[in-house]
XYZ file of C-alpha atoms in Angstrom:
229
model
C -48.987 -56.690 -127.184
C -46.615 -54.831 -124.910
C -43.542 -56.330 -123.307
C -41.677 -54.839 -120.358
C -38.193 -55.540 -119.088
C -38.068 -59.054 -117.642
C -36.573 -59.431 -114.196
C -33.750 -61.568 -115.586
C -32.682 -58.708 -117.854
C -32.830 -56.298 -114.949
C -30.635 -58.546 -112.862
C -28.002 -58.554 -115.645
C -26.722 -61.920 -114.461
C -26.041 -65.336 -115.949
C -28.296 -68.319 -116.605
C -31.088 -66.135 -117.893
C -33.985 -68.055 -119.470
C -34.817 -67.337 -123.109
C -37.954 -65.143 -123.164
C -40.876 -65.659 -125.480
C -41.096 -63.117 -128.288
C -44.437 -62.316 -129.850
C -45.447 -59.066 -131.489
C -43.375 -55.875 -131.248
C -42.004 -55.444 -127.715
C -42.345 -52.149 -125.899
C -40.657 -50.827 -122.793
C -43.643 -48.773 -121.679
C -43.855 -48.641 -117.910
C -47.147 -49.853 -116.417
C -49.581 -47.280 -115.081
C -49.187 -46.636 -111.385
C -51.986 -48.117 -109.270
C -53.967 -45.924 -106.904
C -52.092 -47.423 -103.962
C -48.687 -48.816 -104.924
C -47.888 -52.166 -103.294
C -44.507 -52.804 -101.739
C -42.200 -54.016 -104.495
C -39.886 -56.998 -104.258
C -36.166 -56.332 -105.001
C -36.401 -57.762 -108.541
C -39.526 -55.734 -109.261
C -37.833 -52.578 -108.018
C -34.939 -53.173 -110.445
C -37.402 -53.537 -113.299
C -39.201 -50.319 -112.312
C -35.889 -48.433 -112.217
C -35.037 -49.592 -115.740
C -38.529 -48.783 -117.037
C -38.262 -45.297 -115.562
C -34.794 -44.768 -117.066
C -36.125 -45.861 -120.476
C -39.089 -43.475 -120.119
C -36.757 -40.574 -119.300
C -34.715 -41.351 -122.423
C -37.856 -40.743 -124.479
C -37.643 -37.005 -123.811
C -37.078 -35.211 -127.156
C -34.699 -32.760 -125.439
C -31.950 -35.416 -125.266
C -30.721 -34.167 -121.888
C -28.158 -36.217 -119.989
C -29.861 -38.280 -117.314
C -28.377 -38.162 -113.825
C -28.983 -40.585 -110.998
C -30.347 -37.638 -109.008
C -32.998 -36.985 -111.663
C -33.809 -40.696 -111.900
C -34.161 -40.959 -108.132
C -36.417 -37.879 -108.080
C -38.644 -39.392 -110.772
C -38.989 -42.529 -108.651
C -39.429 -40.543 -105.411
C -36.522 -42.380 -103.777
C -33.012 -41.435 -102.694
C -29.929 -42.009 -104.853
C -28.743 -44.423 -102.196
C -31.881 -46.476 -102.828
C -30.914 -46.801 -106.514
C -27.481 -48.102 -105.593
C -29.008 -50.805 -103.442
C -30.226 -52.356 -106.708
C -27.503 -51.312 -109.169
C -23.816 -50.836 -108.436
C -23.603 -47.931 -110.901
C -25.501 -46.045 -113.582
C -23.490 -48.015 -116.137
C -25.056 -51.200 -114.787
C -28.499 -49.667 -115.311
C -27.668 -49.002 -118.963
C -26.370 -52.546 -119.245
C -29.805 -53.702 -118.139
C -31.359 -51.728 -121.006
C -28.874 -53.165 -123.500
C -29.670 -56.632 -122.191
C -33.354 -55.992 -122.929
C -32.475 -54.871 -126.460
C -30.318 -57.934 -127.098
C -32.831 -60.425 -125.738
C -35.661 -58.874 -127.720
C -33.913 -58.260 -131.044
C -32.079 -61.578 -131.297
C -35.084 -63.475 -130.036
C -37.158 -61.959 -132.837
C -34.425 -62.599 -135.411
C -34.437 -66.258 -134.386
C -38.218 -66.345 -134.779
C -38.003 -64.805 -138.247
C -35.278 -67.112 -139.548
C -37.018 -70.112 -138.016
C -40.293 -69.410 -139.824
C -39.048 -68.039 -143.161
C -36.706 -69.968 -145.496
C -36.252 -67.276 -148.141
C -33.128 -65.260 -147.292
C -34.334 -62.043 -148.959
C -37.641 -62.178 -147.097
C -35.738 -62.866 -143.872
C -33.771 -59.651 -144.347
C -36.914 -57.672 -145.141
C -38.636 -58.967 -142.000
C -35.587 -58.301 -139.822
C -35.245 -54.729 -141.065
C -38.931 -53.986 -140.537
C -38.676 -55.489 -137.044
C -35.634 -53.333 -136.186
C -37.377 -50.169 -137.339
C -40.588 -51.146 -135.556
C -38.714 -51.881 -132.340
C -37.222 -48.396 -132.415
C -40.585 -46.757 -133.003
C -42.170 -48.701 -130.129
C -39.217 -47.947 -127.824
C -37.979 -44.393 -128.516
C -35.704 -44.379 -125.472
C -34.025 -47.559 -126.659
C -33.328 -45.868 -129.995
C -31.089 -43.395 -128.181
C -29.226 -46.325 -126.647
C -28.873 -48.084 -130.009
C -27.436 -44.962 -131.646
C -25.082 -44.373 -128.711
C -26.549 -40.919 -128.052
C -27.680 -41.880 -124.546
C -24.258 -43.364 -123.802
C -22.199 -40.228 -124.420
C -20.095 -39.561 -121.327
C -20.944 -42.955 -119.840
C -18.551 -45.878 -119.302
C -16.746 -46.899 -122.487
C -17.760 -50.537 -122.093
C -21.359 -49.524 -122.844
C -20.417 -48.183 -126.275
C -18.328 -51.277 -126.897
C -21.238 -53.531 -126.046
C -23.770 -51.694 -128.215
C -21.269 -51.746 -131.092
C -20.962 -55.503 -130.640
C -24.757 -55.757 -130.739
C -24.857 -53.879 -134.060
C -22.091 -56.131 -135.423
C -24.120 -59.210 -134.444
C -27.191 -57.837 -136.227
C -25.107 -57.223 -139.354
C -23.755 -60.777 -139.130
C -27.321 -62.099 -138.991
C -28.245 -60.081 -142.086
C -25.140 -61.331 -143.883
C -26.045 -64.943 -143.120
C -29.566 -64.427 -144.470
C -28.164 -62.998 -147.702
C -25.731 -65.903 -148.039
C -28.751 -68.202 -147.852
C -30.423 -66.141 -150.593
C -27.384 -66.511 -152.859
C -26.940 -70.239 -152.278
C -30.638 -71.130 -152.596
C -31.121 -69.164 -155.838
C -34.827 -68.816 -154.990
C -34.717 -65.147 -156.000
C -32.826 -63.919 -159.090
C -29.880 -61.823 -157.929
C -27.191 -59.922 -159.867
C -24.048 -61.988 -160.602
C -21.935 -59.605 -158.495
C -24.315 -59.706 -155.498
C -22.054 -59.632 -152.423
C -23.824 -60.657 -149.167
C -21.265 -58.852 -146.987
C -21.552 -55.555 -148.883
C -25.346 -55.716 -149.014
C -25.568 -56.527 -145.299
C -23.363 -53.517 -144.569
C -25.614 -51.345 -146.725
C -28.733 -52.596 -144.958
C -27.403 -52.080 -141.419
C -26.197 -48.597 -142.436
C -29.741 -47.820 -143.590
C -31.173 -49.054 -140.275
C -28.658 -47.022 -138.257
C -29.462 -43.943 -140.337
C -33.184 -44.354 -139.712
C -32.605 -44.812 -135.971
C -30.412 -41.698 -135.946
C -32.966 -39.594 -137.812
C -35.763 -40.772 -135.528
C -33.803 -39.731 -132.433
C -32.487 -36.453 -133.882
C -35.963 -35.292 -134.936
C -37.295 -35.763 -131.414
C -39.027 -38.974 -132.556
C -41.050 -37.056 -135.147
C -39.937 -38.906 -138.314
C -41.083 -42.564 -138.230
C -38.142 -44.906 -138.863
C -40.291 -47.154 -141.057
C -41.235 -44.402 -143.519
C -41.090 -45.848 -147.092
C -38.913 -48.622 -145.681
C -40.395 -51.445 -147.743
C -39.683 -49.694 -151.054
C -36.153 -48.801 -149.970
C -35.423 -52.363 -148.888
C -36.374 -53.600 -152.370
C -33.963 -51.071 -153.904
C -31.113 -52.132 -151.592
C -31.562 -55.835 -152.317
C -31.999 -55.688 -156.099
């Protein structure tokens, strides 16, 4: 099942409704119809973000300019700025999509699974699967697409990574307190969570650096067992 950027994420405003999360979301842009209908303002914002995400999927890792984005959409740069105040705001829309999707799925996982170790396994597999389904978003998550952009974008994505690590740490605290799975006496939830998020970041980085050739989930299940034993 494919998911695209919701209009509330594109708007990047407040009072956004919590989206439903089922399956592994994808930012794939819909195929263009034979005769494109006139888009509403919110729909145009979504299309701009989908096109930006698609351009980030290029293995060449070239810096994306508003001129190139406008050309891809067959509109003027001025038309882009009628929907977004800056390119930084466009990237914020992509980060908003990442946050809504990832934390929505984490909430689903922790709500359905009580075992802390299995929660971590499911979260890691979800994070790697999300990257594989959304190659352009991987470049945002690693910060590669944000080089030379406004510093607040890097700060926000770093905060997102910190929140993911905090979620992993909480799952591992549950594993320690519940004693459902035998763990070493010196098992430290904070250190293990740091190890796990470092593994995820490394897999994202490798996926992006190889031009999306090396799947991030390669042998992941076996490696997760090693990290958590």
